[in-house]
Amino acid sequence: MIFYTIILVTTALDQLSKIWIRSVMEVGESMPFYKDVISFTYYQNSGAAGSSLQGWAPILGILAILIVAGIWWYRRQGGLPGMLKQSAAALLVGGAIGNAIERLLFGKVTDFIVFRSGNGVMNVADIAINIGIVLYLLDMLLSRRGKDKKVQIS
């Protein structure tokens, strides 16, 4: 149940934040959000991360749906054991759905979150996908450490 809850919350937060940004800002407009750490700059991206693959939004939207279906199928086959892997996959799915909705409906995604480092403009879906990847890698690392300890004990 937590799997679907994370997907629902992630997708809802992503969509609501994008609706809000589109309603209060003009494309290219910026405003501070949290001290000097985060600001909002409204940008429309018709491609992928780092503004690559511009104009490919419909294809990327379909690809996201295929990835979501693959993760869902893999989970149904028992391929995501453990809470950490389930949470990671749910964040990936929620983020993919959030961006796929905009790519398929509008042909672009709303990006607006800028971190102080200045390395790109993101949205809630992008952040969820990144956190999901980190959690999945953490799970792999922890699983590996557990296997190494079992080998040492034997």
XYZ file of C-alpha atoms in Angstrom:
154
model
C 0.000 0.000 0.000
C 2.889 2.378 0.744
C 4.069 1.895 -2.851
C 0.859 3.339 -4.278
C 0.638 6.041 -1.603
C 4.113 7.337 -2.496
C 3.197 7.342 -6.197
C -0.042 9.229 -5.551
C 1.529 11.818 -3.231
C 4.524 12.359 -5.538
C 2.370 12.794 -8.629
C -0.091 15.077 -6.821
C 2.637 17.313 -5.341
C 4.311 17.530 -8.731
C 1.141 18.447 -10.607
C -0.114 20.901 -7.977
C 3.256 22.677 -7.808
C 3.364 23.001 -11.604
C -0.198 24.327 -11.749
C 0.683 26.871 -9.071
C 3.849 28.026 -10.865
C 1.996 28.416 -14.174
C -0.702 30.465 -12.430
C 1.575 32.917 -10.581
C 4.606 33.304 -12.848
C 5.418 34.105 -16.467
C 7.925 32.005 -18.414
C 11.410 33.291 -17.606
C 10.310 35.012 -14.391
C 12.278 34.316 -11.208
C 11.613 34.746 -7.515
C 13.513 33.806 -4.360
C 12.073 30.955 -2.348
C 14.381 29.912 0.493
C 17.159 32.313 1.394
C 19.999 31.964 -1.112
C 19.599 28.190 -1.401
C 16.547 27.766 -3.661
C 14.793 30.070 -6.078
C 11.997 29.576 -8.575
C 12.487 30.327 -12.265
C 9.639 29.299 -14.544
C 10.927 27.441 -17.580
C 9.189 25.190 -20.134
C 11.236 22.234 -21.323
C 10.125 20.272 -24.387
C 12.977 17.798 -23.977
C 14.778 15.870 -21.264
C 17.226 16.654 -18.469
C 19.616 19.487 -19.165
C 17.397 20.645 -22.040
C 18.600 17.741 -24.163
C 16.338 16.162 -26.789
C 14.279 19.330 -27.313
C 11.010 18.646 -29.124
C 10.932 14.980 -28.146
C 8.304 15.411 -25.387
C 5.688 13.048 -26.894
C 8.254 10.286 -27.389
C 9.657 10.839 -23.886
C 6.100 10.728 -22.496
C 5.454 7.365 -24.151
C 8.838 6.095 -22.956
C 7.919 7.125 -19.391
C 4.684 5.131 -19.629
C 6.636 2.080 -20.813
C 9.106 2.459 -17.933
C 6.244 2.786 -15.421
C 4.621 -0.352 -16.876
C 7.956 -2.198 -16.669
C 8.499 -1.230 -13.040
C 4.915 -2.182 -12.157
C 5.326 -5.575 -13.891
C 8.702 -6.192 -12.231
C 7.186 -5.375 -8.831
C 4.263 -7.754 -9.456
C 6.817 -10.498 -10.185
C 8.403 -9.947 -6.761
C 11.408 -8.100 -8.165
C 11.363 -5.274 -5.618
C 11.680 -6.876 -2.190
C 12.029 -4.616 0.833
C 10.693 -1.233 1.846
C 13.676 0.753 0.558
C 13.450 -0.712 -2.959
C 9.667 -0.306 -2.961
C 9.987 3.349 -1.919
C 12.696 3.994 -4.510
C 10.603 2.460 -7.277
C 7.499 4.384 -6.170
C 9.396 7.689 -6.329
C 10.668 6.805 -9.808
C 7.154 5.911 -10.954
C 5.552 8.999 -9.380
C 8.155 11.262 -10.976
C 7.838 9.569 -14.357
C 4.042 9.880 -14.266
C 4.240 13.554 -13.237
C 6.462 14.481 -16.169
C 4.658 12.154 -18.601
C 1.341 13.905 -17.910
C 2.755 17.245 -19.018
C 4.720 15.854 -21.937
C 1.660 14.132 -23.360
C -0.840 16.927 -22.605
C 1.268 20.023 -23.321
C 4.325 18.820 -25.240
C 6.624 20.205 -22.523
C 7.208 20.100 -18.772
C 7.140 22.950 -16.299
C 10.512 23.311 -14.576
C 11.003 25.893 -11.846
C 13.235 24.783 -8.950
C 16.752 26.225 -9.076
C 19.287 25.275 -6.423
C 22.112 27.602 -5.446
C 24.565 25.442 -7.372
C 22.787 26.629 -10.529
C 23.021 23.236 -12.208
C 19.743 23.247 -14.089
C 16.087 23.888 -13.445
C 14.027 21.046 -11.984
C 10.538 20.208 -10.781
C 9.110 17.981 -8.039
C 9.003 14.975 -10.403
C 12.705 15.382 -11.232
C 13.605 15.575 -7.552
C 11.516 12.457 -6.807
C 13.290 10.564 -9.594
C 16.694 11.621 -8.237
C 15.773 10.618 -4.670
C 14.456 7.297 -6.002
C 17.765 6.606 -7.731
C 19.715 7.464 -4.567
C 17.482 5.177 -2.458
C 17.867 2.351 -4.952
C 21.667 2.728 -4.926
C 21.607 2.865 -1.117
C 19.588 -0.358 -1.050
C 22.115 -2.001 -3.377
C 24.973 -0.867 -1.147
C 23.268 -2.073 2.037
C 22.360 -5.392 0.418
C 25.947 -5.847 -0.704
C 27.277 -5.104 2.788
C 24.864 -7.684 4.224
C 26.076 -10.316 1.743
C 29.718 -9.507 2.546
C 29.063 -9.967 6.280
C 27.356 -13.323 5.645
C 30.378 -14.504 3.658
C 32.760 -13.453 6.457
C 30.683 -15.276 9.101
C 30.508 -18.550 7.135
